[in-house]
Amino acid sequence: MSKLSFHFRSVQLPVRRDRRREPIAPIAPQSMARRKVEEKLGRIGRACVVVLGDLGRSPRMQYHALSLARQMSLEVDIVAYGGSEPHTAVIEHPSIHIHTMTPWSIAPRGLPKLLRPLLLVLKALIQFFMLLWFLCVRVSSPDVFLVQNPPSIPTLVAVKLASSVRKSAFIVDWHNFGYTLLGLSLGRSSRFVSVYHWFEKYFGKMANGALCVTQAMQHELAQNWGIKATVLYDQPPEFFNPTSLEEKHKLFYRLDKNLCQPLGIQDCINNGIGSPHTDETLFTTQSGTAVFLKPNRPALVVSSTSWTPDENFGILLEAAVMYDRRVAAILNEDDSTSEEILWKEISDEKQCLYPRLLFIITGKGPEKEKYEEKIRRLRLKHVAFRTMWLSAEDYPLLLGSADLGVCLHTSSSGLDLPMKVVDMFGCGLPVCAVSYSCIEELVKVEKNGLLFSSSSELADELLVIFPSLSLKMLFKGFPDQCDSLKLLRNGALATGSSARWATEWEEHAKPLISEASYLSVHELTSDFS
């Protein structure tokens, strides 16, 4: 970095003999500006991460904050809503300072449809002024603002204005497009969506730099938005790893109460197999210091969802019903077969060609209660569901303990990738994911996962023969004879270990942020050179 020189006029202050009679001369505006420049150049760098959402449910922005603090030695302010607990590494880092905004209250039910657009406008205005207060007053002046998009309104407008006032760089991290998400509820043809699209494009182009999550999104931004973006693929951070047997045992013991509490009256999991003793869980048993996986344990399938319309959870329910019926047909069961007899055979450790499936669905969202009620009405003999919210520390342990991950994410734009799949690969967990335009940038079919487009295809992937996978079925012969599942797990492990967040961030994000920060300081000092 070239040395910056300054040429200031020396100012001789008058001698004040009687301070009671002679007022102190005010500091000249030019001197005040000069002092700010000197402070900006002389102090440790600073960044501000902006999330108009629940910070605990924004892992990528948490990882950005950690990298800014660890890899660039910056002081980092995070401005976001509260709600879910962020990761301990974020909370405990001495250089990261979290500033929590008060979230917008929920709109009253039964509001007339004609008033909803006015409510959205009022909400945006309140959020705009709240953001400005935090960005221009509450936090120290940063070298760079890094903002998550979407939401675009009023975030991009507020951050652009704050960056101009505070002479800071402004970088947008494009996770998706806000107007396409809005189109899910209002329809793509809505005039409100068109206005939103214009604002998103106009203010997005005003940023000093841009990051995005896929090559497909990079191409879209360049061709149709006039924005040059750097691809920063989501990668798992260091705390997403395969889980050891000892960690699995401790985790399942902590979750024992949740695991043995069905969403209905009773199911194939809630049959007395679980134990409150520390030496036994639903999946593991301990003998002395050694921990073993139970041979009659259920296959554990994990799906993380936001319970929103862009993730059709109904596909998973339908696939579970199909799996249950097909296994019953293979085992020559009929409707007269007693559930109690089946569950007693399980508790007696009778081996079954196809395992019970336990689906653990993690996450929070508006449609959770609706689907929990649907689950309660199902009468399944070989499949059970549990819904829960896990801490940021337990979630990676659950992924590393599962046998298969399911991703129901369908992108509103078709240009983003589900970060939950990245986390699963970091823990060595193979994935069945909904197929859409750019998902194959992440999921490599029959190497680290499989793709499906319907509930029938998902059920097939749990049961039906794959010619290219050594003529084996995914869960047939679980847990020891699942060659297909083992093959996919090896591929997931290879994918997860090939790159980590810190490495990817160092190569792609750090140069962009460093350049934007330097240019903002250089622009600030140009008036005094």
Coordinates of C-alpha atoms in Angstrom, one line a residue:
M1 CA 0.0 0.0 0.0
S2 CA 1.5 3.4 -1.0
K3 CA 2.1 5.9 1.7
L4 CA -0.5 8.6 2.0
S5 CA 0.8 12.2 2.6
F6 CA -1.2 15.1 3.9
H7 CA -0.7 18.8 3.6
F8 CA -2.5 20.9 6.2
R9 CA -2.3 24.6 7.0
S10 CA -0.9 25.3 10.4
V11 CA -3.4 27.2 12.5
Q12 CA -2.2 29.5 15.3
L13 CA -4.6 29.8 18.1
P14 CA -5.0 33.1 19.9
V15 CA -3.7 33.4 23.4
R16 CA -6.5 33.5 25.9
R17 CA -5.7 35.2 29.2
D18 CA -9.2 35.3 30.6
R19 CA -11.1 32.2 29.8
R20 CA -14.2 33.5 31.6
R21 CA -14.4 36.4 29.2
E22 CA -13.1 35.0 26.0
P23 CA -15.1 32.1 24.5
I24 CA -13.2 29.0 23.2
A25 CA -12.9 29.1 19.4
P26 CA -14.8 26.3 17.7
I27 CA -12.9 23.7 15.8
A28 CA -13.0 24.3 12.0
P29 CA -15.0 21.7 10.1
Q30 CA -12.0 20.9 8.0
S31 CA -10.0 20.1 11.1
M32 CA -12.8 17.8 12.4
A33 CA -12.8 16.0 9.1
R34 CA -9.0 15.7 9.2
R35 CA -9.2 14.2 12.7
K36 CA -11.7 11.6 11.5
V37 CA -9.3 10.6 8.7
E38 CA -6.4 10.3 11.0
E39 CA -8.4 8.2 13.4
K40 CA -9.6 6.0 10.5
L41 CA -6.1 5.4 9.3
G42 CA -4.6 4.9 12.7
R43 CA -7.0 2.5 14.3
I44 CA -7.6 -1.2 13.8
G45 CA -9.9 -1.9 10.8
R46 CA -13.6 -2.4 11.4
A47 CA -16.4 -4.1 9.5
C48 CA -20.2 -4.1 10.0
V49 CA -22.2 -7.2 9.0
V50 CA -25.9 -6.4 8.4
V51 CA -28.7 -9.0 8.5
L52 CA -32.3 -8.0 8.4
G53 CA -33.3 -11.3 9.9
D54 CA -32.7 -13.7 12.7
L55 CA -28.9 -13.9 13.2
G56 CA -29.0 -17.4 14.6
R57 CA -30.7 -18.6 11.4
S58 CA -28.2 -16.9 9.2
P59 CA -25.1 -19.2 9.4
R60 CA -23.3 -17.7 6.3
M61 CA -23.3 -14.2 7.8
Q62 CA -22.1 -15.7 11.1
Y63 CA -19.2 -17.3 9.3
H64 CA -18.5 -14.0 7.5
A65 CA -18.2 -12.3 10.9
L66 CA -15.9 -15.0 12.2
S67 CA -13.6 -14.7 9.1
L68 CA -13.5 -10.9 9.3
A69 CA -12.4 -11.2 12.9
R70 CA -10.1 -14.1 12.6
Q71 CA -8.6 -13.8 9.1
M72 CA -8.5 -10.0 8.8
S73 CA -8.1 -9.1 12.5
L74 CA -11.0 -6.7 12.2
E75 CA -13.4 -5.4 14.9
V76 CA -16.8 -6.7 13.7
D77 CA -20.2 -5.2 14.5
I78 CA -23.2 -7.3 13.6
V79 CA -26.6 -5.6 13.2
A80 CA -29.4 -8.1 13.1
Y81 CA -32.6 -9.3 14.7
G82 CA -32.5 -11.5 17.7
G83 CA -34.4 -14.8 18.1
S84 CA -32.3 -18.0 17.7
E85 CA -29.0 -18.2 19.5
P86 CA -25.9 -17.7 17.3
H87 CA -23.0 -20.1 17.4
T88 CA -20.9 -20.0 20.6
A89 CA -17.8 -19.1 18.5
V90 CA -19.6 -15.9 17.4
I91 CA -20.9 -14.9 20.8
E92 CA -17.6 -15.5 22.6
H93 CA -15.2 -13.9 20.1
P94 CA -13.8 -10.7 21.7
S95 CA -13.7 -8.8 18.5
I96 CA -17.4 -9.5 17.5
H97 CA -20.1 -7.2 18.8
I98 CA -23.7 -8.0 18.3
H99 CA -26.3 -5.2 18.1
T100 CA -29.8 -6.6 18.3
M101 CA -32.7 -4.7 16.7
T102 CA -36.3 -5.1 17.8
P103 CA -38.2 -7.2 15.2
W104 CA -41.4 -6.1 13.5
S105 CA -44.5 -7.3 15.3
I106 CA -46.6 -9.9 13.6
A107 CA -49.5 -8.5 11.6
P108 CA -52.9 -9.1 13.1
R109 CA -54.9 -11.9 11.6
G110 CA -58.0 -11.2 9.6
L111 CA -56.4 -8.0 8.1
P112 CA -58.3 -7.0 4.9
K113 CA -56.4 -7.9 1.7
L114 CA -56.5 -4.3 0.5
L115 CA -54.6 -3.1 3.6
R116 CA -51.7 -5.7 3.3
P117 CA -49.7 -3.6 0.8
L118 CA -50.0 -0.6 3.1
L119 CA -48.8 -2.7 6.0
L120 CA -45.8 -3.9 3.9
V121 CA -44.9 -0.3 3.1
L122 CA -45.2 0.8 6.8
K123 CA -43.1 -2.1 7.9
A124 CA -40.4 -1.2 5.4
L125 CA -40.3 2.4 6.6
I126 CA -40.0 1.4 10.2
Q127 CA -37.2 -1.0 9.4
F128 CA -35.5 1.6 7.2
F129 CA -35.3 4.2 10.0
M130 CA -34.3 1.6 12.6
L131 CA -31.5 0.4 10.4
L132 CA -30.3 3.9 9.8
W133 CA -30.2 4.6 13.5
F134 CA -28.1 1.5 14.2
L135 CA -25.8 1.9 11.1
C136 CA -25.2 5.7 11.5
V137 CA -25.3 6.1 15.3
R138 CA -25.2 2.9 17.3
V139 CA -22.1 1.3 15.7
S140 CA -18.7 2.8 15.2
S141 CA -17.8 3.9 11.7
P142 CA -16.7 0.8 9.7
D143 CA -14.4 0.5 6.7
V144 CA -16.9 -1.8 5.0
F145 CA -20.5 -2.8 5.3
L146 CA -21.3 -6.4 4.3
V147 CA -25.0 -6.9 3.9
Q148 CA -27.1 -10.1 3.3
N149 CA -29.5 -10.0 0.4
P150 CA -32.5 -10.8 0.5
P151 CA -34.3 -9.0 2.0
S152 CA -33.6 -6.1 -0.3
I153 CA -36.0 -3.5 0.9
P154 CA -35.2 -1.6 2.9
T155 CA -31.8 -3.2 3.6
L156 CA -29.9 -2.1 0.4
V157 CA -31.3 1.4 0.5
A158 CA -30.4 1.9 4.2
V159 CA -26.9 0.4 3.9
K160 CA -26.1 2.4 0.8
L161 CA -27.2 5.7 2.6
A162 CA -25.2 4.7 5.7
S163 CA -22.1 3.9 3.6
S164 CA -22.3 7.3 2.0
V165 CA -22.7 9.1 5.3
R166 CA -19.9 7.2 7.0
K167 CA -17.6 7.0 3.9
S168 CA -17.5 3.2 4.0
A169 CA -17.4 0.5 1.4
F170 CA -20.7 -1.3 0.6
I171 CA -20.6 -5.0 -0.3
V172 CA -23.7 -7.2 -1.0
D173 CA -23.6 -10.9 -0.4
W174 CA -26.3 -12.3 -2.8
H175 CA -27.9 -15.4 -1.3
N176 CA -30.9 -15.2 -3.6
F177 CA -33.2 -12.6 -5.1
G178 CA -35.7 -10.8 -2.9
Y179 CA -38.2 -10.2 -5.7
T180 CA -38.5 -13.9 -6.5
L181 CA -39.2 -14.8 -2.9
L182 CA -41.8 -12.1 -2.7
G183 CA -43.3 -13.6 -5.9
L184 CA -44.0 -16.8 -4.0
S185 CA -46.7 -15.1 -2.0
L186 CA -47.9 -12.3 -4.3
G187 CA -47.3 -13.8 -7.7
R188 CA -44.6 -12.9 -10.2
S189 CA -47.1 -10.7 -12.1
S190 CA -47.8 -8.5 -9.1
R191 CA -47.0 -4.8 -9.5
F192 CA -45.5 -4.7 -6.0
V193 CA -43.0 -7.5 -7.1
S194 CA -42.0 -5.4 -10.1
V195 CA -41.3 -2.4 -8.0
Y196 CA -39.3 -4.5 -5.6
H197 CA -37.3 -5.9 -8.5
W198 CA -36.4 -2.4 -9.7
F199 CA -35.3 -1.3 -6.2
E200 CA -33.2 -4.5 -5.8
K201 CA -31.5 -4.1 -9.1
Y202 CA -30.9 -0.3 -8.8
F203 CA -29.4 -0.3 -5.3
G204 CA -27.6 -3.6 -5.9
K205 CA -25.7 -2.0 -8.7
M206 CA -24.6 0.8 -6.4
A207 CA -22.5 -1.5 -4.2
N208 CA -18.7 -1.4 -4.2
G209 CA -18.5 -5.1 -4.6
A210 CA -20.6 -8.3 -4.7
L211 CA -20.4 -11.9 -3.6
C212 CA -22.8 -14.7 -4.7
V213 CA -23.4 -18.3 -4.0
T214 CA -23.4 -20.0 -7.4
Q215 CA -21.9 -19.7 -10.9
A216 CA -25.5 -19.6 -12.3
M217 CA -26.2 -16.5 -10.1
Q218 CA -22.9 -14.9 -11.1
H219 CA -23.9 -15.2 -14.8
E220 CA -27.4 -13.9 -14.1
L221 CA -26.1 -10.8 -12.2
A222 CA -23.5 -10.1 -15.0
Q223 CA -25.8 -10.6 -18.0
N224 CA -29.1 -9.1 -16.7
W225 CA -28.2 -6.9 -13.8
G226 CA -24.9 -5.3 -14.8
I227 CA -23.3 -6.5 -11.5
K228 CA -19.9 -8.2 -11.4
A229 CA -20.0 -10.7 -8.5
T230 CA -17.4 -13.1 -7.1
V231 CA -18.6 -16.6 -6.4
L232 CA -18.1 -17.6 -2.8
Y233 CA -19.4 -21.2 -2.4
D234 CA -20.8 -22.1 1.0
Q235 CA -18.4 -24.4 2.7
P236 CA -18.7 -26.1 6.1
P237 CA -16.8 -24.4 8.9
E238 CA -14.5 -26.4 11.2
F239 CA -17.2 -27.4 13.6
F240 CA -19.1 -29.5 11.0
N241 CA -17.4 -32.9 11.2
P242 CA -18.3 -36.6 11.4
T243 CA -19.5 -37.4 15.0
S244 CA -17.6 -39.9 17.1
L245 CA -19.4 -42.8 18.8
E246 CA -18.9 -41.2 22.2
E247 CA -20.4 -37.9 21.0
K248 CA -23.3 -39.8 19.4
H249 CA -24.0 -41.5 22.7
K250 CA -24.0 -38.3 24.7
L251 CA -26.1 -36.5 22.1
F252 CA -28.8 -39.2 21.9
Y253 CA -28.9 -39.3 25.7
R254 CA -29.6 -35.6 25.8
L255 CA -32.3 -36.0 23.1
D256 CA -33.8 -39.1 24.6
K257 CA -36.9 -37.4 25.9
N258 CA -37.6 -35.8 22.5
L259 CA -36.9 -39.0 20.6
C260 CA -39.2 -41.2 22.6
Q261 CA -42.1 -38.7 22.5
P262 CA -44.2 -39.3 19.4
L263 CA -46.2 -36.8 17.5
G264 CA -49.2 -39.2 17.7
I265 CA -50.2 -41.7 20.4
Q266 CA -47.6 -44.3 19.6
D267 CA -45.3 -45.3 16.8
C268 CA -42.5 -47.7 16.0
I269 CA -40.0 -45.7 18.0
N270 CA -42.0 -45.1 21.1
N271 CA -42.2 -48.8 22.2
G272 CA -40.0 -49.1 25.2
I273 CA -36.7 -49.3 23.4
G274 CA -35.5 -46.0 24.7
S275 CA -34.0 -45.9 28.1
P276 CA -33.3 -43.2 30.7
H277 CA -30.1 -44.9 31.8
T278 CA -26.8 -43.3 30.7
D279 CA -25.6 -46.6 29.3
E280 CA -28.3 -47.0 26.7
T281 CA -30.1 -44.8 24.2
L282 CA -32.3 -45.5 21.2
F283 CA -29.3 -45.9 18.9
T284 CA -26.3 -46.7 21.2
T285 CA -25.3 -48.7 24.2
Q286 CA -22.3 -48.3 26.5
S287 CA -20.3 -51.1 28.1
G288 CA -17.6 -49.8 30.3
T289 CA -15.8 -47.1 28.3
A290 CA -16.7 -48.6 24.9
V291 CA -19.8 -47.4 23.0
F292 CA -21.5 -49.5 20.4
L293 CA -24.3 -48.8 17.8
K294 CA -27.3 -51.1 18.3
P295 CA -27.9 -53.6 15.5
N296 CA -31.7 -53.1 15.7
R297 CA -31.6 -49.3 15.7
P298 CA -33.7 -47.4 13.2
A299 CA -32.1 -45.6 10.3
L300 CA -31.8 -41.9 11.1
V301 CA -32.9 -39.5 8.4
V302 CA -32.4 -35.7 9.0
S303 CA -34.0 -32.9 7.2
S304 CA -33.6 -29.2 8.1
T305 CA -36.4 -26.9 6.9
S306 CA -37.6 -23.4 7.4
W307 CA -41.2 -24.6 7.1
T308 CA -41.9 -22.1 4.4
P309 CA -43.7 -22.5 1.0
D310 CA -40.4 -22.8 -0.9
E311 CA -39.9 -26.1 0.8
N312 CA -42.7 -28.6 0.1
F313 CA -42.6 -30.8 3.1
G314 CA -45.6 -32.7 1.8
I315 CA -43.2 -34.5 -0.6
L316 CA -41.4 -36.0 2.4
L317 CA -44.7 -37.1 4.0
E318 CA -45.9 -38.8 0.9
A319 CA -42.6 -40.6 0.4
A320 CA -42.7 -41.8 4.0
V321 CA -46.2 -43.3 3.4
M322 CA -45.0 -45.0 0.2
Y323 CA -41.9 -46.5 2.0
D324 CA -44.2 -47.8 4.8
R325 CA -46.6 -49.5 2.3
R326 CA -43.9 -50.9 0.1
V327 CA -42.0 -52.4 3.1
A328 CA -45.2 -53.9 4.4
A329 CA -45.8 -55.4 1.0
I330 CA -42.3 -56.9 0.7
L331 CA -42.7 -58.4 4.2
N332 CA -46.2 -59.8 3.4
E333 CA -47.8 -57.7 6.0
D334 CA -51.5 -56.7 5.7
D335 CA -53.8 -54.4 7.6
S336 CA -54.6 -57.1 10.1
T337 CA -51.0 -57.4 11.2
S338 CA -50.9 -56.0 14.7
E339 CA -48.6 -53.0 15.3
E340 CA -47.9 -54.3 18.8
I341 CA -46.6 -57.6 17.3
L342 CA -44.3 -55.7 14.9
W343 CA -42.9 -53.5 17.7
K344 CA -42.4 -56.5 20.0
E345 CA -40.3 -58.2 17.3
I346 CA -38.3 -55.0 17.0
S347 CA -37.7 -54.8 20.8
D348 CA -36.7 -58.5 20.7
E349 CA -34.0 -57.5 18.2
K350 CA -35.5 -59.5 15.4
Q351 CA -33.6 -58.5 12.2
C352 CA -35.6 -57.0 9.4
L353 CA -34.7 -56.7 5.8
Y354 CA -35.7 -53.0 5.8
P355 CA -35.2 -50.8 8.8
R356 CA -37.5 -48.5 10.6
L357 CA -37.0 -44.9 9.5
L358 CA -36.8 -42.1 12.0
F359 CA -37.1 -38.7 10.4
I360 CA -35.9 -35.9 12.6
I361 CA -37.0 -32.5 11.1
T362 CA -35.2 -29.5 12.5
G363 CA -36.0 -25.8 12.1
K364 CA -38.6 -23.2 12.8
G365 CA -41.2 -21.6 10.5
P366 CA -44.8 -20.7 9.8
E367 CA -46.0 -24.0 8.4
K368 CA -44.6 -26.3 11.2
E369 CA -47.8 -26.7 13.1
K370 CA -49.8 -27.5 9.9
Y371 CA -47.5 -30.4 9.0
E372 CA -47.2 -31.7 12.6
E373 CA -51.0 -32.1 12.6
K374 CA -50.8 -34.1 9.3
I375 CA -48.1 -36.3 10.9
R376 CA -50.3 -37.0 13.8
R377 CA -53.0 -38.4 11.5
L378 CA -50.6 -40.9 9.8
R379 CA -50.7 -44.5 10.9
L380 CA -47.3 -45.8 9.9
K381 CA -45.7 -49.0 11.1
H382 CA -42.2 -48.6 9.9
V383 CA -41.7 -44.8 9.9
A384 CA -41.7 -42.2 12.6
F385 CA -41.3 -38.4 12.7
R386 CA -39.8 -36.0 15.3
T387 CA -39.6 -32.3 15.0
M388 CA -37.2 -30.2 17.1
W389 CA -35.0 -27.2 17.3
L390 CA -31.4 -27.8 18.2
S391 CA -28.7 -25.6 19.5
A392 CA -25.9 -24.4 17.1
E393 CA -23.6 -26.9 18.9
D394 CA -25.9 -29.9 18.8
Y395 CA -27.0 -29.5 15.2
P396 CA -23.6 -30.6 13.6
L397 CA -23.5 -33.5 16.0
L398 CA -26.9 -34.7 14.8
L399 CA -25.9 -34.4 11.1
G400 CA -22.7 -36.4 11.9
S401 CA -24.9 -39.1 13.6
A402 CA -27.5 -39.5 10.9
D403 CA -27.5 -42.1 8.1
L404 CA -29.1 -39.9 5.4
G405 CA -30.0 -36.2 4.9
V406 CA -33.0 -35.0 2.9
C407 CA -33.2 -31.5 1.4
L408 CA -36.5 -30.1 0.3
H409 CA -35.2 -26.7 -0.8
T410 CA -36.6 -25.5 -4.1
S411 CA -35.0 -22.2 -5.0
S412 CA -37.4 -19.3 -5.8
S413 CA -34.9 -18.1 -8.4
G414 CA -33.4 -21.4 -9.3
L415 CA -30.0 -19.8 -8.8
D416 CA -29.1 -20.4 -5.1
L417 CA -27.9 -23.5 -3.3
P418 CA -29.1 -24.9 0.1
M419 CA -26.5 -24.4 2.8
K420 CA -27.9 -27.2 4.8
V421 CA -26.5 -29.6 2.2
V422 CA -23.1 -28.1 2.6
D423 CA -23.3 -28.7 6.3
M424 CA -24.4 -32.3 5.8
F425 CA -21.4 -32.9 3.5
G426 CA -19.1 -31.4 6.1
C427 CA -20.3 -34.1 8.5
G428 CA -20.0 -36.8 6.0
L429 CA -23.7 -37.2 5.5
P430 CA -25.0 -38.2 2.0
V431 CA -28.1 -36.3 0.7
C432 CA -31.2 -36.9 -1.2
A433 CA -32.2 -33.4 -2.6
V434 CA -35.0 -31.9 -4.7
S435 CA -33.7 -31.4 -8.2
Y436 CA -33.7 -27.9 -9.8
S437 CA -31.6 -26.0 -12.3
C438 CA -28.2 -25.5 -10.5
I439 CA -28.3 -28.1 -7.7
E440 CA -25.7 -30.2 -9.5
E441 CA -23.1 -27.6 -8.7
L442 CA -23.3 -29.1 -5.3
V443 CA -24.9 -32.6 -5.3
K444 CA -23.1 -35.0 -7.6
V445 CA -25.5 -37.8 -8.5
E446 CA -24.5 -41.3 -7.2
K447 CA -21.3 -39.8 -5.8
N448 CA -22.3 -37.8 -2.7
G449 CA -26.1 -37.9 -3.1
L450 CA -29.2 -38.4 -5.2
L451 CA -31.8 -36.1 -6.7
F452 CA -35.5 -36.4 -6.8
S453 CA -38.4 -34.5 -8.3
S454 CA -41.4 -36.1 -6.6
S455 CA -42.4 -38.1 -3.5
S456 CA -42.5 -41.3 -5.6
E457 CA -38.9 -40.8 -6.7
L458 CA -37.8 -40.1 -3.1
A459 CA -39.5 -43.4 -2.0
D460 CA -37.8 -45.2 -4.9
E461 CA -34.4 -43.9 -3.7
L462 CA -35.0 -45.4 -0.3
L463 CA -36.1 -48.7 -1.7
V464 CA -35.7 -49.4 -5.4
I465 CA -32.7 -51.0 -7.2
F466 CA -30.0 -48.7 -8.7
P467 CA -28.3 -50.5 -11.6
S468 CA -25.2 -48.2 -11.3
L469 CA -24.9 -48.8 -7.6
S470 CA -23.9 -52.5 -7.6
L471 CA -27.6 -53.5 -7.8
K472 CA -28.1 -52.7 -4.1
M473 CA -30.9 -50.8 -2.5
L474 CA -30.2 -47.8 -0.3
F475 CA -31.5 -49.1 3.0
K476 CA -31.7 -52.8 2.3
G477 CA -29.8 -54.8 4.8
F478 CA -29.3 -51.8 7.2
P479 CA -27.1 -51.3 9.1
D480 CA -24.2 -53.5 8.0
Q481 CA -25.1 -54.5 4.4
C482 CA -25.8 -51.1 2.8
D483 CA -23.2 -50.9 0.1
S484 CA -25.0 -48.1 -1.8
L485 CA -25.3 -45.9 1.3
K486 CA -21.7 -46.5 2.2
L487 CA -20.6 -45.5 -1.3
L488 CA -22.6 -42.2 -1.0
R489 CA -21.2 -41.6 2.5
N490 CA -17.6 -41.9 1.2
G491 CA -18.4 -39.4 -1.5
A492 CA -20.0 -37.0 1.0
L493 CA -16.9 -37.3 3.2
A494 CA -14.7 -36.5 0.2
T495 CA -16.8 -33.5 -0.7
G496 CA -16.9 -32.2 2.8
S497 CA -13.1 -32.5 3.4
S498 CA -12.1 -31.1 0.0
A499 CA -12.7 -27.4 1.0
R500 CA -13.6 -25.5 4.2
W501 CA -15.1 -22.1 4.7
A502 CA -11.9 -20.5 5.9
T503 CA -10.0 -21.6 2.8
E504 CA -12.7 -20.5 0.4
W505 CA -13.2 -17.2 2.2
E506 CA -9.4 -16.5 2.2
E507 CA -9.2 -17.0 -1.6
H508 CA -12.4 -15.3 -2.8
A509 CA -13.9 -13.0 -0.2
K510 CA -10.9 -11.5 1.5
P511 CA -9.3 -9.9 -1.6
L512 CA -12.6 -8.3 -2.5
I513 CA -13.2 -6.9 1.0
S514 CA -9.6 -5.7 1.3
E515 CA -9.8 -3.8 -2.0
A516 CA -13.1 -2.2 -1.3
S517 CA -12.0 -1.1 2.2
Y518 CA -8.8 0.4 0.9
L519 CA -10.6 2.3 -1.9
S520 CA -13.1 3.7 0.7
V521 CA -10.2 5.0 2.8
H522 CA -8.4 6.3 -0.2
E523 CA -11.5 8.2 -1.3
L524 CA -12.0 9.6 2.2
T525 CA -8.4 11.0 2.2
S526 CA -8.4 12.3 -1.3
D527 CA -9.8 15.7 -0.3
F528 CA -6.9 16.3 2.0
S529 CA -4.0 15.2 -0.2

